[in-house]
PDB file of C-alpha atoms and ligand atoms in Angstrom:
ATOM      1  CA  MET A   1      41.934  43.567  39.059  1.00  0.00           C
ATOM      2  CA  ARG A   2      40.788  40.266  37.651  1.00  0.00           C
ATOM      3  CA  ASP A   3      43.181  38.191  35.548  1.00  0.00           C
ATOM      4  CA  LEU A   4      41.240  38.021  32.267  1.00  0.00           C
ATOM      5  CA  ASN A   5      43.560  35.284  30.891  1.00  0.00           C
ATOM      6  CA  THR A   6      42.940  32.926  33.758  1.00  0.00           C
ATOM      7  CA  ASP A   7      39.107  33.506  33.516  1.00  0.00           C
ATOM      8  CA  ARG A   8      39.332  32.675  30.005  1.00  0.00           C
ATOM      9  CA  GLU A   9      41.288  29.451  30.547  1.00  0.00           C
ATOM     10  CA  VAL A  10      38.671  28.462  33.154  1.00  0.00           C
ATOM     11  CA  LEU A  11      36.021  29.251  30.726  1.00  0.00           C
ATOM     12  CA  SER A  12      37.380  27.322  27.907  1.00  0.00           C
ATOM     13  CA  GLY A  13      38.170  24.294  30.162  1.00  0.00           C
ATOM     14  CA  GLY A  14      34.591  24.415  31.281  1.00  0.00           C
ATOM     15  CA  GLN A  15      33.286  24.761  27.772  1.00  0.00           C
ATOM     16  CA  ARG A  16      35.457  21.777  26.587  1.00  0.00           C
ATOM     17  CA  GLU A  17      33.889  19.581  29.441  1.00  0.00           C
ATOM     18  CA  LEU A  18      30.446  20.718  28.353  1.00  0.00           C
ATOM     19  CA  GLU A  19      31.037  20.024  24.732  1.00  0.00           C
ATOM     20  CA  GLU A  20      32.433  16.544  25.656  1.00  0.00           C
ATOM     21  CA  ALA A  21      29.246  16.027  27.779  1.00  0.00           C
ATOM     22  CA  TYR A  22      27.139  17.013  24.995  1.00  0.00           C
ATOM     23  CA  ALA A  23      28.908  14.810  22.515  1.00  0.00           C
ATOM     24  CA  HIS A  24      28.605  11.858  24.975  1.00  0.00           C
ATOM     25  CA  LEU A  25      24.832  12.643  25.348  1.00  0.00           C
ATOM     26  CA  ARG A  26      24.299  12.722  21.648  1.00  0.00           C
ATOM     27  CA  LYS A  27      25.938   9.458  21.354  1.00  0.00           C
ATOM     28  CA  VAL A  28      23.962   7.827  24.167  1.00  0.00           C
ATOM     29  CA  HIS A  29      20.702   9.345  22.637  1.00  0.00           C
ATOM     30  CA  SER A  30      21.429   7.827  19.323  1.00  0.00           C
ATOM     31  CA  GLN A  31      22.122   4.493  20.922  1.00  0.00           C
ATOM     32  CA  MET A  32      18.965   4.628  22.770  1.00  0.00           C
ATOM     33  CA  LEU A  33      17.000   5.463  19.518  1.00  0.00           C
ATOM     34  CA  GLN A  34      18.596   2.525  17.900  1.00  0.00           C
ATOM     35  CA  GLN A  35      17.570   0.297  20.868  1.00  0.00           C
ATOM     36  CA  ASP A  36      14.114   1.577  20.711  1.00  0.00           C
ATOM     37  CA  LYS A  37      14.014   0.645  16.942  1.00  0.00           C
ATOM     38  CA  MET A  38      15.424  -2.782  17.898  1.00  0.00           C
ATOM     39  CA  ALA A  39      12.749  -3.138  20.548  1.00  0.00           C
ATOM     40  CA  SER A  40       9.965  -2.345  18.091  1.00  0.00           C
ATOM     41  CA  ILE A  41      11.385  -4.509  15.499  1.00  0.00           C
ATOM     42  CA  GLY A  42      11.728  -7.427  17.988  1.00  0.00           C
ATOM     43  CA  GLN A  43       8.120  -6.954  18.796  1.00  0.00           C
ATOM     44  CA  LEU A  44       7.164  -6.843  15.165  1.00  0.00           C
ATOM     45  CA  ALA A  45       9.278  -9.817  14.199  1.00  0.00           C
ATOM     46  CA  ALA A  46       7.016 -12.199  15.910  1.00  0.00           C
ATOM     47  CA  GLY A  47       3.936 -10.755  13.998  1.00  0.00           C
ATOM     48  CA  VAL A  48       5.777 -10.694  10.680  1.00  0.00           C
ATOM     49  CA  ALA A  49       6.914 -14.348  11.293  1.00  0.00           C
ATOM     50  CA  HIS A  50       3.305 -15.344  11.824  1.00  0.00           C
ATOM     51  CA  GLU A  51       2.063 -13.499   8.710  1.00  0.00           C
ATOM     52  CA  ILE A  52       4.845 -15.274   6.578  1.00  0.00           C
ATOM     53  CA  ASN A  53       4.493 -18.649   8.323  1.00  0.00           C
ATOM     54  CA  ASN A  54       0.880 -18.914   7.435  1.00  0.00           C
ATOM     55  CA  PRO A  55       1.234 -18.720   3.658  1.00  0.00           C
ATOM     56  CA  VAL A  56       4.433 -20.630   3.615  1.00  0.00           C
ATOM     57  CA  GLY A  57       2.518 -23.370   5.526  1.00  0.00           C
ATOM     58  CA  PHE A  58      -0.064 -23.836   2.969  1.00  0.00           C
ATOM     59  CA  ILE A  59       2.336 -23.374   0.120  1.00  0.00           C
ATOM     60  CA  MET A  60       4.312 -26.314   1.438  1.00  0.00           C
ATOM     61  CA  SER A  61       1.204 -28.553   2.006  1.00  0.00           C
ATOM     62  CA  ASN A  62       0.056 -27.666  -1.553  1.00  0.00           C
ATOM     63  CA  LEU A  63       3.458 -28.540  -3.032  1.00  0.00           C
ATOM     64  CA  ASN A  64       3.199 -32.008  -1.063  1.00  0.00           C
ATOM     65  CA  SER A  65      -0.197 -32.531  -2.695  1.00  0.00           C
ATOM     66  CA  LEU A  66       1.052 -31.505  -6.150  1.00  0.00           C
ATOM     67  CA  GLN A  67       3.968 -33.869  -5.825  1.00  0.00           C
ATOM     68  CA  ARG A  68       1.560 -36.784  -5.097  1.00  0.00           C
ATOM     69  CA  TYR A  69      -0.708 -35.731  -8.108  1.00  0.00           C
ATOM     70  CA  SER A  70       2.244 -35.555 -10.428  1.00  0.00           C
ATOM     71  CA  CYS A  71       3.133 -39.170  -9.422  1.00  0.00           C
ATOM     72  CA  ARG A  72      -0.327 -40.310 -10.143  1.00  0.00           C
ATOM     73  CA  ILE A  73      -0.344 -38.335 -13.385  1.00  0.00           C
ATOM     74  CA  MET A  74       2.954 -40.019 -14.574  1.00  0.00           C
ATOM     75  CA  GLU A  75       1.607 -43.379 -13.654  1.00  0.00           C
ATOM     76  CA  PHE A  76      -1.443 -42.777 -15.595  1.00  0.00           C
ATOM     77  CA  LEU A  77       0.529 -41.401 -18.673  1.00  0.00           C
ATOM     78  CA  ASP A  78       2.794 -44.526 -18.572  1.00  0.00           C
ATOM     79  CA  ALA A  79      -0.283 -46.838 -18.487  1.00  0.00           C
ATOM     80  CA  GLN A  80      -1.870 -44.705 -21.287  1.00  0.00           C
ATOM     81  CA  SER A  81       1.287 -44.979 -23.375  1.00  0.00           C
ATOM     82  CA  ALA A  82       1.286 -48.658 -22.905  1.00  0.00           C
ATOM     83  CA  ALA A  83      -2.372 -48.895 -23.988  1.00  0.00           C
ATOM     84  CA  VAL A  84      -1.808 -46.648 -27.004  1.00  0.00           C
ATOM     85  CA  SER A  85       1.048 -48.915 -28.187  1.00  0.00           C
ATOM     86  CA  GLU A  86      -1.111 -51.891 -27.738  1.00  0.00           C
ATOM     87  CA  LEU A  87      -3.655 -50.087 -29.880  1.00  0.00           C
ATOM     88  CA  MET A  88      -1.173 -49.453 -32.584  1.00  0.00           C
ATOM     89  CA  HIS A  89       0.175 -53.042 -32.630  1.00  0.00           C
ATOM     90  CA  GLY A  90      -2.726 -55.043 -31.372  1.00  0.00           C
ATOM     91  CA  GLU A  91      -5.646 -56.542 -33.250  1.00  0.00           C
ATOM     92  CA  LYS A  92      -8.521 -54.273 -34.483  1.00  0.00           C
ATOM     93  CA  GLY A  93     -11.104 -56.175 -32.605  1.00  0.00           C
ATOM     94  CA  GLN A  94      -9.412 -55.264 -29.277  1.00  0.00           C
ATOM     95  CA  ARG A  95      -9.743 -51.474 -29.739  1.00  0.00           C
ATOM     96  CA  GLY A  96     -12.964 -51.094 -27.930  1.00  0.00           C
ATOM     97  CA  GLU A  97     -11.721 -52.971 -25.036  1.00  0.00           C
ATOM     98  CA  ILE A  98      -8.408 -50.975 -24.885  1.00  0.00           C
ATOM     99  CA  ALA A  99     -10.312 -47.596 -25.059  1.00  0.00           C
ATOM    100  CA  LYS A 100     -12.408 -48.728 -22.167  1.00  0.00           C
ATOM    101  CA  LYS A 101      -9.340 -49.859 -20.222  1.00  0.00           C
ATOM    102  CA  ILE A 102      -7.857 -46.283 -20.615  1.00  0.00           C
ATOM    103  CA  GLU A 103     -11.097 -44.823 -19.538  1.00  0.00           C
ATOM    104  CA  ARG A 104     -11.154 -46.940 -16.477  1.00  0.00           C
ATOM    105  CA  LEU A 105      -7.510 -46.205 -15.725  1.00  0.00           C
ATOM    106  CA  ARG A 106      -8.349 -42.445 -15.963  1.00  0.00           C
ATOM    107  CA  GLN A 107     -11.142 -42.892 -13.578  1.00  0.00           C
ATOM    108  CA  ASP A 108      -9.172 -45.032 -11.129  1.00  0.00           C
ATOM    109  CA  ALA A 109      -6.554 -42.444 -10.937  1.00  0.00           C
ATOM    110  CA  LYS A 110      -9.132 -39.713 -10.445  1.00  0.00           C
ATOM    111  CA  ILE A 111      -7.488 -37.688 -13.204  1.00  0.00           C
ATOM    112  CA  ASP A 112     -10.387 -35.360 -13.634  1.00  0.00           C
ATOM    113  CA  PHE A 113     -10.394 -34.512  -9.887  1.00  0.00           C
ATOM    114  CA  ILE A 114      -6.553 -34.072  -9.909  1.00  0.00           C
ATOM    115  CA  MET A 115      -6.636 -31.666 -12.787  1.00  0.00           C
ATOM    116  CA  GLU A 116      -9.250 -29.464 -11.151  1.00  0.00           C
ATOM    117  CA  ASP A 117      -7.628 -29.493  -7.696  1.00  0.00           C
ATOM    118  CA  MET A 118      -4.127 -28.866  -9.281  1.00  0.00           C
ATOM    119  CA  SER A 119      -5.163 -25.561 -10.746  1.00  0.00           C
ATOM    120  CA  LYS A 120      -6.751 -24.618  -7.558  1.00  0.00           C
ATOM    121  CA  LEU A 121      -3.597 -25.529  -5.396  1.00  0.00           C
ATOM    122  CA  ILE A 122      -1.344 -23.602  -7.835  1.00  0.00           C
ATOM    123  CA  LYS A 123      -3.594 -20.438  -7.771  1.00  0.00           C
ATOM    124  CA  GLU A 124      -3.700 -20.566  -3.932  1.00  0.00           C
ATOM    125  CA  SER A 125       0.169 -21.146  -3.792  1.00  0.00           C
ATOM    126  CA  LEU A 126       0.849 -18.374  -6.135  1.00  0.00           C
ATOM    127  CA  GLU A 127      -1.420 -15.989  -4.036  1.00  0.00           C
ATOM    128  CA  GLY A 128       0.573 -17.097  -0.827  1.00  0.00           C
ATOM    129  CA  ALA A 129       3.760 -16.511  -2.523  1.00  0.00           C
ATOM    130  CA  GLU A 130       2.668 -13.053  -3.545  1.00  0.00           C
ATOM    131  CA  ARG A 131       1.738 -12.207   0.122  1.00  0.00           C
ATOM    132  CA  VAL A 132       5.205 -13.349   1.278  1.00  0.00           C
ATOM    133  CA  LYS A 133       6.885 -11.182  -1.566  1.00  0.00           C
ATOM    134  CA  ASN A 134       4.806  -8.204  -0.453  1.00  0.00           C
ATOM    135  CA  ILE A 135       5.767  -8.604   3.360  1.00  0.00           C
ATOM    136  CA  VAL A 136       9.316  -8.680   2.354  1.00  0.00           C
ATOM    137  CA  LEU A 137       9.065  -5.688   0.244  1.00  0.00           C
ATOM    138  CA  ASP A 138       7.325  -3.907   3.018  1.00  0.00           C
ATOM    139  CA  LEU A 139      10.162  -4.859   5.408  1.00  0.00           C
ATOM    140  CA  LYS A 140      12.688  -3.594   2.900  1.00  0.00           C
ATOM    141  CA  GLY A 141      10.835  -0.318   3.027  1.00  0.00           C
ATOM    142  CA  PHE A 142      11.820  -0.090   6.756  1.00  0.00           C
ATOM    143  CA  SER A 143      15.441  -1.122   6.268  1.00  0.00           C
ATOM    144  CA  ARG A 144      15.892   1.468   3.530  1.00  0.00           C
ATOM    145  CA  SER A 145      15.314   4.112   6.350  1.00  0.00           C
ATOM    146  CA  GLU A 146      19.246   4.807   6.458  1.00  0.00           C
ATOM    147  CA  GLU A 147      19.251   6.350   3.033  1.00  0.00           C
ATOM    148  CA  SER A 148      19.816   9.944   3.339  1.00  0.00           C
ATOM    149  CA  GLU A 149      18.907  10.925  -0.275  1.00  0.00           C
ATOM    150  CA  LEU A 150      15.340  12.171  -0.343  1.00  0.00           C
ATOM    151  CA  LYS A 151      13.161  10.979  -3.168  1.00  0.00           C
ATOM    152  CA  PRO A 152       9.765  11.847  -4.320  1.00  0.00           C
ATOM    153  CA  ASN A 153       7.510   9.362  -2.538  1.00  0.00           C
ATOM    154  CA  ASP A 154       3.812   8.320  -2.134  1.00  0.00           C
ATOM    155  CA  ILE A 155       2.894   8.727   1.472  1.00  0.00           C
ATOM    156  CA  ASN A 156      -0.274   6.668   1.104  1.00  0.00           C
ATOM    157  CA  ALA A 157       1.832   3.745  -0.196  1.00  0.00           C
ATOM    158  CA  GLY A 158       4.138   4.124   2.744  1.00  0.00           C
ATOM    159  CA  ILE A 159       1.276   4.014   5.249  1.00  0.00           C
ATOM    160  CA  GLU A 160      -0.268   0.976   3.470  1.00  0.00           C
ATOM    161  CA  SER A 161       2.944  -1.065   3.615  1.00  0.00           C
ATOM    162  CA  THR A 162       3.402  -0.019   7.260  1.00  0.00           C
ATOM    163  CA  ILE A 163      -0.096  -1.228   7.971  1.00  0.00           C
ATOM    164  CA  ASN A 164       0.858  -4.526   6.366  1.00  0.00           C
ATOM    165  CA  ILE A 165       3.697  -4.857   8.811  1.00  0.00           C
ATOM    166  CA  VAL A 166       1.752  -4.025  11.950  1.00  0.00           C
ATOM    167  CA  TRP A 167      -1.442  -5.866  10.876  1.00  0.00           C
ATOM    168  CA  ASN A 168      -0.763  -8.841  13.066  1.00  0.00           C
ATOM    169  CA  GLU A 169      -0.660  -6.521  16.078  1.00  0.00           C
ATOM    170  CA  LEU A 170      -3.692  -4.698  14.944  1.00  0.00           C
ATOM    171  CA  LYS A 171      -6.318  -7.133  13.652  1.00  0.00           C
ATOM    172  CA  TYR A 172      -7.221  -8.649  16.900  1.00  0.00           C
ATOM    173  CA  LYS A 173      -7.924  -5.403  18.772  1.00  0.00           C
ATOM    174  CA  ALA A 174      -9.143  -2.978  16.317  1.00  0.00           C
ATOM    175  CA  ALA A 175     -11.189  -2.220  13.167  1.00  0.00           C
ATOM    176  CA  LEU A 176      -8.932  -0.165  10.776  1.00  0.00           C
ATOM    177  CA  LYS A 177     -10.461   2.502   8.556  1.00  0.00           C
ATOM    178  CA  ARG A 178      -8.508   4.131   5.881  1.00  0.00           C
ATOM    179  CA  HIS A 179      -9.459   7.474   4.220  1.00  0.00           C
ATOM    180  CA  TYR A 180      -6.696   8.115   1.830  1.00  0.00           C
ATOM    181  CA  GLY A 181      -6.727  11.450   0.207  1.00  0.00           C
ATOM    182  CA  ASP A 182      -5.525  12.451  -3.303  1.00  0.00           C
ATOM    183  CA  ILE A 183      -2.168  13.707  -2.274  1.00  0.00           C
ATOM    184  CA  PRO A 184       0.956  14.517  -4.467  1.00  0.00           C
ATOM    185  CA  LEU A 185       4.337  12.728  -4.198  1.00  0.00           C
ATOM    186  CA  THR A 186       6.654  14.607  -1.946  1.00  0.00           C
ATOM    187  CA  ARG A 187      10.451  14.396  -1.482  1.00  0.00           C
ATOM    188  CA  CYS A 188      10.998  12.570   1.789  1.00  0.00           C
ATOM    189  CA  ASN A 189      12.829   9.673   3.482  1.00  0.00           C
ATOM    190  CA  LEU A 190       9.908   7.204   3.317  1.00  0.00           C
ATOM    191  CA  GLY A 191      11.667   4.585   5.385  1.00  0.00           C
ATOM    192  CA  GLN A 192      11.936   6.972   8.254  1.00  0.00           C
ATOM    193  CA  LEU A 193       8.465   8.318   7.830  1.00  0.00           C
ATOM    194  CA  ASN A 194       7.162   4.611   7.853  1.00  0.00           C
ATOM    195  CA  GLN A 195       8.816   4.344  11.311  1.00  0.00           C
ATOM    196  CA  VAL A 196       6.745   7.370  12.455  1.00  0.00           C
ATOM    197  CA  PHE A 197       3.529   5.719  11.079  1.00  0.00           C
ATOM    198  CA  MET A 198       4.465   2.584  12.780  1.00  0.00           C
ATOM    199  CA  ASN A 199       4.973   4.242  16.192  1.00  0.00           C
ATOM    200  CA  LEU A 200       1.662   6.078  15.833  1.00  0.00           C
ATOM    201  CA  LEU A 201      -0.164   2.895  14.902  1.00  0.00           C
ATOM    202  CA  MET A 202       1.359   0.843  17.504  1.00  0.00           C
ATOM    203  CA  ASN A 203       0.634   3.519  20.157  1.00  0.00           C
ATOM    204  CA  ALA A 204      -2.980   3.536  18.925  1.00  0.00           C
ATOM    205  CA  VAL A 205      -3.215  -0.323  19.262  1.00  0.00           C
ATOM    206  CA  GLN A 206      -1.635  -0.192  22.705  1.00  0.00           C
ATOM    207  CA  ALA A 207      -4.154   2.511  23.730  1.00  0.00           C
ATOM    208  CA  ILE A 208      -7.032   0.296  23.017  1.00  0.00           C
ATOM    209  CA  LYS A 209      -7.890  -2.366  25.623  1.00  0.00           C
ATOM    210  CA  ASP A 210     -10.147  -4.454  23.377  1.00  0.00           C
ATOM    211  CA  ASN A 211     -12.308  -3.885  20.418  1.00  0.00           C
ATOM    212  CA  GLY A 212     -11.536  -0.452  19.268  1.00  0.00           C
ATOM    213  CA  GLU A 213     -11.309   1.587  16.013  1.00  0.00           C
ATOM    214  CA  ILE A 214      -8.284   3.038  14.481  1.00  0.00           C
ATOM    215  CA  THR A 215      -8.672   5.689  11.562  1.00  0.00           C
ATOM    216  CA  VAL A 216      -5.948   6.733   9.223  1.00  0.00           C
ATOM    217  CA  ARG A 217      -6.636   9.827   7.191  1.00  0.00           C
ATOM    218  CA  THR A 218      -4.493  11.613   4.664  1.00  0.00           C
ATOM    219  CA  TRP A 219      -5.214  14.824   2.846  1.00  0.00           C
ATOM    220  CA  ALA A 220      -3.462  17.837   1.285  1.00  0.00           C
ATOM    221  CA  ASP A 221      -3.973  21.546   1.178  1.00  0.00           C
ATOM    222  CA  GLY A 222      -1.941  24.100  -0.792  1.00  0.00           C
ATOM    223  CA  GLY A 223       1.437  23.357   0.526  1.00  0.00           C
ATOM    224  CA  ASN A 224       1.149  20.513   3.000  1.00  0.00           C
ATOM    225  CA  ILE A 225       0.296  16.864   3.374  1.00  0.00           C
ATOM    226  CA  TYR A 226      -1.501  15.851   6.508  1.00  0.00           C
ATOM    227  CA  ILE A 227      -1.644  12.325   8.085  1.00  0.00           C
ATOM    228  CA  ALA A 228      -3.964  11.689  11.074  1.00  0.00           C
ATOM    229  CA  VAL A 229      -3.950   8.583  13.101  1.00  0.00           C
ATOM    230  CA  SER A 230      -7.062   8.332  15.413  1.00  0.00           C
ATOM    231  CA  ASP A 231      -7.885   5.687  18.069  1.00  0.00           C
ATOM    232  CA  THR A 232     -10.822   5.056  20.258  1.00  0.00           C
ATOM    233  CA  GLY A 233      -8.399   4.237  23.023  1.00  0.00           C
ATOM    234  CA  CYS A 234      -7.832   5.313  26.784  1.00  0.00           C
ATOM    235  CA  GLY A 235      -6.842   8.891  25.785  1.00  0.00           C
ATOM    236  CA  ILE A 236      -4.026  10.865  27.351  1.00  0.00           C
ATOM    237  CA  PRO A 237      -4.346  12.697  30.575  1.00  0.00           C
ATOM    238  CA  GLU A 238      -4.064  16.514  30.381  1.00  0.00           C
ATOM    239  CA  GLN A 239      -0.877  16.617  32.539  1.00  0.00           C
ATOM    240  CA  ASN A 240       0.884  14.166  30.138  1.00  0.00           C
ATOM    241  CA  LEU A 241       0.150  15.998  27.083  1.00  0.00           C
ATOM    242  CA  GLY A 242       3.265  18.195  27.366  1.00  0.00           C
ATOM    243  CA  ARG A 243       5.465  15.305  28.191  1.00  0.00           C
ATOM    244  CA  ILE A 244       4.661  12.452  25.660  1.00  0.00           C
ATOM    245  CA  PHE A 245       7.277  13.695  23.156  1.00  0.00           C
ATOM    246  CA  ASP A 246       9.990  13.709  25.655  1.00  0.00           C
ATOM    247  CA  PRO A 247      12.625  10.911  25.409  1.00  0.00           C
ATOM    248  CA  PHE A 248      11.901   8.223  27.948  1.00  0.00           C
ATOM    249  CA  PHE A 249       8.470   9.322  28.846  1.00  0.00           C
ATOM    250  CA  THR A 250       6.298   6.300  28.980  1.00  0.00           C
ATOM    251  CA  THR A 251       3.224   5.117  30.954  1.00  0.00           C
ATOM    252  CA  LYS A 252       3.752   1.541  29.754  1.00  0.00           C
ATOM    253  CA  GLU A 253       5.189  -1.308  31.660  1.00  0.00           C
ATOM    254  CA  VAL A 254       8.899  -2.063  31.635  1.00  0.00           C
ATOM    255  CA  GLY A 255       9.579  -4.237  28.639  1.00  0.00           C
ATOM    256  CA  SER A 256       6.581  -2.918  26.512  1.00  0.00           C
ATOM    257  CA  GLY A 257       7.362   0.719  26.341  1.00  0.00           C
ATOM    258  CA  THR A 258      10.734   2.530  26.037  1.00  0.00           C
ATOM    259  CA  GLY A 259       9.154   6.111  25.783  1.00  0.00           C
ATOM    260  CA  LEU A 260      11.261   6.689  22.767  1.00  0.00           C
ATOM    261  CA  GLY A 261       8.730   6.273  19.908  1.00  0.00           C
ATOM    262  CA  LEU A 262       7.237   9.631  20.020  1.00  0.00           C
ATOM    263  CA  SER A 263      10.520  11.488  20.629  1.00  0.00           C
ATOM    264  CA  MET A 264      11.917   9.622  17.648  1.00  0.00           C
ATOM    265  CA  SER A 265       9.001  10.487  15.476  1.00  0.00           C
ATOM    266  CA  TYR A 266       9.193  14.104  16.591  1.00  0.00           C
ATOM    267  CA  ASP A 267      12.807  14.322  15.325  1.00  0.00           C
ATOM    268  CA  ILE A 268      12.058  12.582  12.061  1.00  0.00           C
ATOM    269  CA  ILE A 269       9.146  14.941  11.387  1.00  0.00           C
ATOM    270  CA  LYS A 270      11.322  17.944  12.431  1.00  0.00           C
ATOM    271  CA  GLU A 271      13.902  16.871   9.956  1.00  0.00           C
ATOM    272  CA  HIS A 272      11.284  16.909   7.197  1.00  0.00           C
ATOM    273  CA  LYS A 273      10.350  20.461   8.429  1.00  0.00           C
ATOM    274  CA  GLY A 274       7.026  19.371   9.436  1.00  0.00           C
ATOM    275  CA  ASP A 275       5.146  19.134  12.794  1.00  0.00           C
ATOM    276  CA  ILE A 276       3.181  16.611  14.884  1.00  0.00           C
ATOM    277  CA  LYS A 277       0.275  17.532  17.103  1.00  0.00           C
ATOM    278  CA  VAL A 278      -1.907  15.618  19.388  1.00  0.00           C
ATOM    279  CA  GLU A 279      -5.589  15.993  20.447  1.00  0.00           C
ATOM    280  CA  SER A 280      -6.874  13.676  23.160  1.00  0.00           C
ATOM    281  CA  ARG A 281      -9.827  13.167  25.387  1.00  0.00           C
ATOM    282  CA  MET A 282      -9.766  10.818  28.375  1.00  0.00           C
ATOM    283  CA  GLY A 283     -11.695   7.534  27.785  1.00  0.00           C
ATOM    284  CA  GLU A 284     -12.573   8.580  24.283  1.00  0.00           C
ATOM    285  CA  GLY A 285      -9.368   8.534  22.252  1.00  0.00           C
ATOM    286  CA  SER A 286      -6.556  10.475  20.678  1.00  0.00           C
ATOM    287  CA  THR A 287      -5.618  11.785  17.318  1.00  0.00           C
ATOM    288  CA  PHE A 288      -2.005  12.361  16.255  1.00  0.00           C
ATOM    289  CA  THR A 289      -1.703  14.695  13.172  1.00  0.00           C
ATOM    290  CA  VAL A 290       1.437  14.973  11.270  1.00  0.00           C
ATOM    291  CA  ARG A 291       1.992  17.816   8.779  1.00  0.00           C
ATOM    292  CA  LEU A 292       4.587  17.693   6.091  1.00  0.00           C
ATOM    293  CA  PRO A 293       5.489  20.419   3.698  1.00  0.00           C
ATOM    294  CA  ILE A 294       5.075  19.224   0.155  1.00  0.00           C
ATOM    295  CA  THR A 295       8.491  19.364  -1.604  1.00  0.00           C
ATOM    296  CA  SER A 296       8.884  18.417  -5.122  1.00  0.00           C
TER     297      SER A 296
HETATM  298  N1  ADP B   1      -2.530   6.876  20.984  1.00  0.00           N
HETATM  299  C1  ADP B   1      -2.213   7.126  22.211  1.00  0.00           C
HETATM  300  N2  ADP B   1      -3.230   6.900  23.265  1.00  0.00           N
HETATM  301  C2  ADP B   1      -2.952   7.047  24.528  1.00  0.00           C
HETATM  302  N3  ADP B   1      -1.612   7.417  25.099  1.00  0.00           N
HETATM  303  C3  ADP B   1      -0.620   7.522  24.103  1.00  0.00           C
HETATM  304  C4  ADP B   1      -0.915   7.298  22.646  1.00  0.00           C
HETATM  305  N4  ADP B   1       0.199   7.670  22.120  1.00  0.00           N
HETATM  306  C5  ADP B   1       1.175   7.865  23.008  1.00  0.00           C
HETATM  307  N5  ADP B   1       0.682   7.781  24.288  1.00  0.00           N
HETATM  308  C6  ADP B   1       1.244   8.057  25.555  1.00  0.00           C
HETATM  309  O1  ADP B   1       2.566   8.588  25.308  1.00  0.00           O
HETATM  310  C7  ADP B   1       3.521   7.861  25.807  1.00  0.00           C
HETATM  311  C8  ADP B   1       4.895   7.974  25.168  1.00  0.00           C
HETATM  312  O2  ADP B   1       4.801   7.244  23.763  1.00  0.00           O
HETATM  313  P1  ADP B   1       5.977   6.719  22.941  1.00  0.00           P
HETATM  314  O3  ADP B   1       6.982   7.803  22.988  1.00  0.00           O
HETATM  315  O4  ADP B   1       5.514   5.955  21.822  1.00  0.00           O
HETATM  316  O5  ADP B   1       6.636   5.628  24.057  1.00  0.00           O
HETATM  317  P2  ADP B   1       6.106   4.133  24.485  1.00  0.00           P
HETATM  318  O6  ADP B   1       5.058   3.871  23.420  1.00  0.00           O
HETATM  319  O7  ADP B   1       7.193   3.251  24.456  1.00  0.00           O
HETATM  320  O8  ADP B   1       5.434   4.295  25.788  1.00  0.00           O
HETATM  321  C9  ADP B   1       2.994   6.546  25.991  1.00  0.00           C
HETATM  322  O9  ADP B   1       3.524   5.759  27.066  1.00  0.00           O
HETATM  323  C10 ADP B   1       1.590   6.827  26.359  1.00  0.00           C
HETATM  324  O10 ADP B   1       1.343   7.251  27.757  1.00  0.00           O
HETATM  325 MG1   MG B   2       5.256   3.965  21.380  1.00  0.00          MG
END
């Protein structure tokens, strides 16, 4: 007869080991996901830095010009004040002479040109500062991803701010077409969804050798929102289609791919009770379609 108690002990010992191993795996998995996020953030940081650097560069140069202009205007104002007091206290006969002098000063200091250029420089600088502000806002949209509370969000706005962040990676390789549908707000973690959109967009860019097209479409039916990202890239071989959502599955070189983007995306979409599908033709391109149930 078998000793049931011993059996049970062996079983529970084994189960404990299994549980420990599982907990360890979960920890490693979440560390790897964090690493993938860091890798893609690192890659994007260069692009974002470039996007910020450009407006900051011309804002600085405009401020330098404005500083020179303000010195010239102050010099002119001083000279003008002196002339005005001369007008007040001098002899009547000299007035015409003084007025001409002021006009000459104004012309020599190129005041008319300065005035016109100043308003151009200020307008341009404000636009540049606005661009920097928007990039920073978009970045905040990503860092907010840790928030667990789900708020009603505009998916189209999320995609648009994600596009702003990956724009630098995208613009040299692909023409981007946006077809945003009229979709309702839905309760979701937009920061996390933005990471999904970023992964899909980055994969689309990376699938294109040079000069392709990326199309983003959104639409809604009764209960769902759909987001489709299509590219005219290399396509995915049939035998890989079942594996691309597996953690660590990558066909990219070491350093450029971690194989975690789609697996992370899959998890995020699953947490939102949605799904993600892929259609692909070798040499023609791929379309990833995300479905999210609308929750108000
Ligand atoms: N749009 C796409 N076009 C072609 N292949 C793709 C596309 N998206 C994903 N893949 C394939 O799926 C693999 C896994 O993607 P992902 O999980 O994002 O990891 P990574 O991009 O780091 O390789 C990629 O290495 C690539 O082979
Ligand atoms: Mg990827």
